[in-house]
Coordinates of N, CA and C in Angstrom, one line a residue:
X1 N 72.8 -24.0 57.1 CA 71.9 -24.5 58.0 C 70.5 -23.8 57.9
X2 N 70.6 -22.4 57.8 CA 69.4 -21.6 57.7 C 68.7 -21.9 56.4
X3 N 69.4 -22.2 55.3 CA 68.7 -22.5 54.1 C 68.0 -23.8 54.2
X4 N 68.6 -24.8 54.8 CA 67.9 -26.1 55.0 C 66.6 -25.9 55.9
X5 N 66.7 -25.1 56.9 CA 65.6 -24.8 57.8 C 64.5 -24.1 57.0
X6 N 64.8 -23.2 56.1 CA 63.8 -22.5 55.3 C 63.2 -23.5 54.3
X7 N 64.0 -24.4 53.7 CA 63.4 -25.4 52.8 C 62.5 -26.3 53.6
X8 N 62.8 -26.7 54.8 CA 62.0 -27.6 55.6 C 60.7 -26.8 55.9
X9 N 60.7 -25.6 56.2 CA 59.5 -24.8 56.5 C 58.7 -24.7 55.3
X10 N 59.3 -24.4 54.2 CA 58.5 -24.3 52.9 C 57.8 -25.6 52.6
X11 N 58.5 -26.7 52.7 CA 57.9 -28.0 52.4 C 56.8 -28.3 53.4
X12 N 57.0 -28.0 54.7 CA 55.9 -28.1 55.6 C 54.7 -27.3 55.3
X13 N 54.9 -26.0 54.9 CA 53.8 -25.1 54.5 C 53.1 -25.7 53.3
X14 N 53.8 -26.2 52.3 CA 53.2 -26.8 51.1 C 52.3 -28.0 51.5
X15 N 52.9 -28.8 52.4 CA 52.1 -30.0 52.8 C 50.9 -29.7 53.5
X16 N 50.8 -28.5 54.2 CA 49.6 -28.1 54.9 C 48.7 -27.4 53.9
X17 N 49.2 -26.6 53.0 CA 48.3 -25.8 52.2 C 47.7 -26.6 51.0
X18 N 48.4 -27.6 50.5 CA 47.9 -28.3 49.3 C 46.6 -29.1 49.7
X19 N 46.6 -29.8 50.8 CA 45.4 -30.5 51.2 C 44.2 -29.5 51.4
X20 N 44.5 -28.3 52.0 CA 43.5 -27.3 52.3 C 43.0 -26.8 50.9
X21 N 43.8 -26.6 50.0 CA 43.4 -26.1 48.6 C 42.5 -27.2 48.0
X22 N 42.9 -28.5 48.1 CA 42.2 -29.5 47.5 C 40.8 -29.7 48.0
X23 N 40.6 -29.3 49.3 CA 39.3 -29.5 49.9 C 38.5 -28.2 49.9
X24 N 39.0 -27.1 49.3 CA 38.3 -25.9 49.2 C 37.2 -25.9 48.3
X25 N 37.1 -26.8 47.4 CA 36.0 -26.9 46.4 C 34.8 -27.4 47.2
X26 N 33.6 -27.1 46.6 CA 32.3 -27.5 47.3 C 32.3 -29.1 47.4
X27 N 31.9 -29.5 48.5 CA 31.9 -31.0 48.8 C 30.5 -31.5 49.1
X28 N 29.6 -30.6 49.6 CA 28.2 -31.0 49.8 C 27.3 -30.0 49.1
X29 N 26.0 -30.5 49.0 CA 25.1 -29.6 48.3 C 23.7 -30.1 48.6
X30 N 22.7 -29.4 48.1 CA 21.3 -29.7 48.2 C 20.5 -29.2 47.1
X31 N 19.3 -29.8 46.9 CA 18.4 -29.3 45.9 C 17.0 -29.4 46.4
X32 N 16.3 -28.3 46.4 CA 14.9 -28.3 46.7 C 14.1 -28.6 45.4
X33 N 13.3 -29.7 45.4 CA 12.5 -30.1 44.2 C 11.2 -29.4 44.2
X34 N 10.9 -28.7 43.1 CA 9.7 -27.9 42.9 C 8.8 -28.6 41.9
X35 N 7.5 -28.6 42.1 CA 6.6 -29.3 41.2 C 6.6 -28.7 39.8
X36 N 6.6 -29.5 38.8 CA 6.5 -29.1 37.4 C 5.1 -29.5 36.9
X37 N 4.4 -28.6 36.2 CA 3.1 -28.9 35.6 C 2.1 -29.4 36.7
X38 N 2.1 -28.7 37.8 CA 1.2 -29.0 38.9 C 1.2 -30.5 39.4
X39 N 2.4 -31.1 39.4 CA 2.5 -32.5 39.8 C 2.2 -32.7 41.3
X40 N 2.5 -31.6 42.1 CA 2.3 -31.7 43.5 C 3.5 -32.4 44.2
X41 N 4.5 -32.8 43.5 CA 5.7 -33.4 44.0 C 6.7 -32.3 44.5
X42 N 7.1 -32.5 45.8 CA 8.1 -31.7 46.4 C 9.1 -32.5 47.1
X43 N 10.3 -32.1 47.2 CA 11.3 -32.9 47.9 C 12.6 -32.1 48.2
X44 N 13.5 -32.8 48.8 CA 14.8 -32.3 49.0 C 15.8 -33.4 48.8
X45 N 16.9 -33.1 48.0 CA 17.9 -34.1 47.7 C 19.2 -33.5 48.2
X46 N 20.0 -34.4 48.9 CA 21.3 -34.0 49.4 C 22.4 -34.7 48.7
X47 N 23.6 -34.0 48.6 CA 24.7 -34.5 47.9 C 26.0 -34.5 48.8
X48 N 26.8 -35.5 48.7 CA 28.1 -35.6 49.3 C 29.1 -36.0 48.2
X49 N 30.0 -35.2 47.9 CA 31.0 -35.5 46.9 C 32.2 -35.9 47.6
X50 N 32.6 -37.2 47.5 CA 33.8 -37.7 48.3 C 35.1 -37.2 47.6
X51 N 35.0 -36.7 46.4 CA 36.2 -36.2 45.8 C 37.0 -37.1 44.9
X52 N 36.6 -38.4 44.9 CA 37.3 -39.3 44.0 C 36.3 -40.3 43.4
X53 N 36.7 -40.9 42.3 CA 35.7 -41.7 41.5 C 35.5 -43.1 42.2
X54 N 36.4 -43.5 43.1 CA 36.2 -44.8 43.7 C 35.1 -44.8 44.8
X55 N 35.0 -43.7 45.5 CA 33.9 -43.6 46.5 C 32.7 -42.8 45.9
X56 N 33.0 -41.9 45.0 CA 32.0 -41.2 44.2 C 31.2 -40.1 44.9
X57 N 30.0 -39.9 44.3 CA 29.1 -38.9 44.7 C 27.9 -39.6 45.3
X58 N 27.6 -39.3 46.5 CA 26.5 -39.9 47.3 C 25.3 -39.0 47.3
X59 N 24.1 -39.5 46.8 CA 22.9 -38.8 46.7 C 21.8 -39.4 47.5
X60 N 21.1 -38.6 48.3 CA 20.1 -39.1 49.2 C 18.9 -38.1 49.2
X61 N 17.7 -38.5 49.0 CA 16.6 -37.6 49.0 C 15.3 -38.1 49.5
X62 N 14.4 -37.2 49.8 CA 13.0 -37.6 50.2 C 12.1 -36.7 49.4
X63 N 10.9 -37.2 49.2 CA 9.9 -36.4 48.5 C 8.5 -36.8 49.0
X64 N 7.5 -35.8 48.7 CA 6.1 -36.1 49.0 C 5.3 -35.8 47.7
X65 N 4.1 -36.3 47.7 CA 3.2 -36.1 46.5 C 3.4 -37.1 45.4
X66 N 4.1 -38.1 45.7 CA 4.3 -39.2 44.7 C 3.1 -40.1 44.6
X67 N 2.8 -40.6 43.4 CA 1.7 -41.6 43.2 C 2.3 -43.0 43.6
X68 N 1.7 -43.6 44.6 CA 2.2 -44.9 45.0 C 2.1 -46.0 43.9
X69 N 1.2 -45.8 42.9 CA 1.1 -46.7 41.8 C 2.1 -46.5 40.7
X70 N 2.9 -45.4 40.8 CA 3.8 -45.1 39.7 C 5.3 -45.3 40.2
X71 N 6.2 -45.4 39.2 CA 7.6 -45.5 39.5 C 8.3 -44.2 39.0
X72 N 9.3 -43.8 39.8 CA 10.0 -42.5 39.5 C 11.5 -42.8 39.5
X73 N 12.1 -42.0 38.6 CA 13.6 -41.9 38.6 C 14.1 -40.5 38.8
X74 N 15.3 -40.4 39.1 CA 16.0 -39.1 39.1 C 17.1 -39.1 38.1
X75 N 17.3 -37.9 37.4 CA 18.4 -37.7 36.5 C 19.1 -36.4 37.0
X76 N 20.4 -36.3 36.8 CA 21.1 -35.1 37.1 C 21.6 -34.5 35.8
X77 N 21.8 -33.2 35.7 CA 22.1 -32.5 34.5 C 23.3 -31.6 34.7
X78 N 24.0 -31.2 33.6 CA 25.2 -30.4 33.7 C 24.9 -29.0 34.1
X79 N 26.0 -28.2 34.3 CA 25.9 -26.9 34.8 C 25.0 -25.9 34.0
X80 N 24.8 -26.2 32.7 CA 24.1 -25.3 31.8 C 22.6 -25.5 32.0
X81 N 22.1 -26.6 32.7 CA 20.7 -26.8 32.8 C 20.1 -25.8 33.8
X82 N 18.8 -25.5 33.6 CA 18.1 -24.6 34.4 C 16.9 -25.2 35.2
X83 N 16.6 -24.7 36.3 CA 15.5 -25.3 37.2 C 14.1 -25.0 36.8
X84 N 13.9 -24.1 35.9 CA 12.5 -23.7 35.6 C 12.3 -23.3 34.2
X85 N 11.1 -23.0 33.8 CA 10.7 -22.6 32.4 C 10.5 -23.8 31.5
X86 N 10.4 -23.6 30.2 CA 10.1 -24.6 29.3 C 11.2 -25.7 29.1
X87 N 12.4 -25.3 29.5 CA 13.5 -26.3 29.3 C 14.1 -26.7 30.7
X88 N 13.2 -26.7 31.7 CA 13.7 -27.1 33.1 C 14.2 -28.5 33.0
X89 N 15.3 -28.7 33.8 CA 16.0 -30.0 33.9 C 16.1 -30.7 32.6
X90 N 16.7 -30.0 31.7 CA 17.1 -30.6 30.4 C 18.6 -30.5 30.2
X91 N 19.3 -31.6 29.6 CA 20.7 -31.5 29.5 C 21.1 -30.5 28.4
X92 N 22.3 -29.9 28.6 CA 22.8 -29.0 27.6 C 24.0 -29.6 26.9
X93 N 24.9 -30.1 27.7 CA 26.0 -30.9 27.1 C 26.9 -31.4 28.3
X94 N 27.8 -32.3 28.0 CA 28.8 -32.6 29.0 C 28.6 -33.9 29.8
X95 N 27.4 -34.4 30.0 CA 27.2 -35.6 30.8 C 26.7 -36.7 29.9
X96 N 27.2 -37.9 30.1 CA 26.7 -39.1 29.3 C 25.4 -39.5 30.0
X97 N 24.7 -40.4 29.3 CA 23.4 -41.0 29.8 C 23.7 -41.7 31.2
X98 N 24.8 -42.4 31.2 CA 25.2 -43.1 32.5 C 25.5 -42.2 33.6
X99 N 26.1 -41.0 33.3 CA 26.4 -40.0 34.3 C 25.1 -39.3 34.8
X100 N 24.1 -39.2 33.9 CA 22.9 -38.5 34.2 C 22.0 -39.3 35.2
X101 N 22.0 -40.6 35.0 CA 21.1 -41.5 35.7 C 21.5 -41.6 37.2
X102 N 20.6 -41.3 38.1 CA 20.8 -41.4 39.5 C 20.2 -42.7 40.1
X103 N 19.0 -42.9 39.8 CA 18.4 -44.2 40.3 C 16.9 -44.1 40.4
X104 N 16.3 -45.1 41.0 CA 14.8 -45.2 41.1 C 14.4 -44.8 42.6
X105 N 13.3 -44.2 42.7 CA 12.7 -43.8 44.0 C 12.0 -45.0 44.6
X106 N 12.0 -45.1 45.9 CA 11.2 -46.1 46.6 C 10.0 -45.3 47.1
X107 N 8.8 -45.7 46.7 CA 7.6 -44.9 47.0 C 6.7 -45.7 48.0
X108 N 6.3 -45.0 49.0 CA 5.5 -45.6 50.1 C 4.0 -45.4 49.7
X109 N 3.1 -46.2 50.4 CA 1.7 -46.1 50.1 C 1.1 -44.7 50.5
X110 N 1.8 -43.9 51.3 CA 1.2 -42.6 51.6 C 1.7 -41.5 50.7
X111 N 2.5 -41.9 49.6 CA 2.9 -40.9 48.6 C 4.3 -40.3 49.0
X112 N 4.9 -40.7 50.1 CA 6.2 -40.2 50.4 C 7.2 -41.2 49.7
X113 N 8.4 -40.7 49.5 CA 9.4 -41.6 48.8 C 10.8 -41.2 49.2
X114 N 11.7 -42.1 48.8 CA 13.1 -41.8 49.1 C 14.0 -42.4 48.0
X115 N 15.2 -41.8 47.9 CA 16.2 -42.3 46.9 C 17.5 -42.2 47.6
X116 N 18.4 -43.2 47.2 CA 19.7 -43.3 47.7 C 20.6 -43.8 46.6
X117 N 21.7 -43.2 46.3 CA 22.6 -43.7 45.2 C 24.0 -43.3 45.6
X118 N 24.9 -44.2 45.3 CA 26.4 -43.9 45.4 C 26.9 -44.1 44.0
X119 N 27.2 -43.0 43.3 CA 27.6 -43.0 41.9 C 29.2 -42.9 41.8
X120 N 29.8 -44.0 41.5 CA 31.2 -44.1 41.4 C 31.7 -44.7 40.1
X121 N 33.0 -44.7 39.9 CA 33.6 -45.2 38.6 C 33.2 -44.3 37.5
X122 N 32.7 -45.0 36.4 CA 32.3 -44.3 35.2 C 31.1 -43.4 35.4
X123 N 30.3 -43.6 36.4 CA 29.1 -42.8 36.6 C 29.4 -41.6 37.6
X124 N 30.6 -41.5 38.1 CA 30.9 -40.4 39.0 C 31.1 -39.1 38.2
X125 N 30.4 -38.1 38.7 CA 30.6 -36.7 38.2 C 30.7 -35.8 39.4
X126 N 31.8 -35.0 39.4 CA 31.9 -34.1 40.6 C 30.7 -33.2 40.7
X127 N 30.4 -32.9 42.0 CA 29.3 -32.0 42.3 C 29.4 -30.6 41.6
X128 N 30.6 -30.2 41.3 CA 30.9 -28.9 40.7 C 30.4 -28.9 39.2
X129 N 30.2 -30.1 38.6 CA 29.8 -30.2 37.2 C 28.3 -30.4 37.0
X130 N 27.5 -30.4 38.1 CA 26.1 -30.7 38.0 C 25.3 -29.4 38.4
X131 N 24.3 -29.1 37.6 CA 23.5 -27.9 37.8 C 22.1 -28.1 38.4
X132 N 21.4 -29.2 37.9 CA 20.1 -29.5 38.4 C 19.9 -31.0 38.5
X133 N 18.8 -31.3 39.2 CA 18.4 -32.7 39.3 C 16.8 -32.8 39.2
X134 N 16.3 -33.9 38.7 CA 14.9 -34.0 38.4 C 14.3 -35.3 39.1
X135 N 13.0 -35.2 39.2 CA 12.2 -36.4 39.5 C 11.3 -36.6 38.3
X136 N 11.3 -37.8 37.6 CA 10.6 -38.0 36.4 C 9.8 -39.3 36.6
X137 N 8.7 -39.4 35.9 CA 8.0 -40.7 35.8 C 8.8 -41.7 35.0
X138 N 9.0 -42.9 35.6 CA 9.8 -43.9 34.9 C 9.2 -44.4 33.6
X139 N 7.8 -44.4 33.6 CA 7.1 -45.0 32.5 C 7.3 -44.2 31.2
X140 N 7.3 -42.9 31.2 CA 7.4 -42.1 30.0 C 8.5 -41.0 30.1
X141 N 9.1 -40.8 31.2 CA 10.2 -39.9 31.4 C 9.7 -38.4 31.6
X142 N 8.4 -38.3 31.8 CA 7.9 -36.9 31.9 C 8.4 -36.3 33.2
X143 N 8.7 -35.0 33.1 CA 9.3 -34.3 34.3 C 8.2 -34.0 35.3
X144 N 8.4 -34.3 36.5 CA 7.5 -34.1 37.6 C 7.9 -33.0 38.6
X145 N 9.3 -33.0 38.8 CA 9.8 -32.0 39.7 C 11.3 -31.7 39.3
X146 N 11.7 -30.5 39.6 CA 13.1 -30.1 39.2 C 13.6 -29.2 40.3
X147 N 14.9 -29.2 40.5 CA 15.6 -28.3 41.4 C 17.0 -28.0 41.1
X148 N 17.4 -26.8 41.3 CA 18.8 -26.3 41.2 C 19.6 -26.9 42.3
X149 N 20.9 -27.2 42.0 CA 21.8 -27.7 43.1 C 22.5 -26.6 43.6
X150 N 22.4 -26.4 44.9 CA 23.2 -25.4 45.7 C 24.4 -26.1 46.4
X151 N 25.6 -25.6 46.1 CA 26.8 -26.2 46.6 C 27.2 -25.4 47.9
X152 N 27.6 -26.2 48.9 CA 28.1 -25.7 50.2 C 29.6 -25.8 50.2
X153 N 30.2 -25.0 50.9 CA 31.7 -25.1 51.2 C 31.9 -25.9 52.4
X154 N 32.9 -26.8 52.4 CA 33.1 -27.7 53.5 C 33.7 -26.9 54.7

């Protein structure tokens, strides 16, 4: 009887600890966007990793200093990417083009803008696999702002 009770306690402990272990990984994050080449663009991008590919990675951001006459996109890059210098927000390896693409910014007449994307299925990449995110001109892909992704513990 004592052995059965010990087994039940062990099973209960495992059922409690396994979900806690699964959620110990970073689940939210943020990135402060810094201007590149004196673009004047600044922003903040927030991340929520739901932990599975069906609901995906949710990205939401705001920015200032955007040109209302221009279109902007954001791309995300693998953990080897750096937020500054001559190779700021450049891929190193690991993500496909579909996984890198976040979406288009909505730009207001006052130069403020926002972006929202839910990346699921084949475009889902865990927050732990992403190092930086950019704001680029959609017309030529030139880098306008870049930021390192800081992961938070849930």
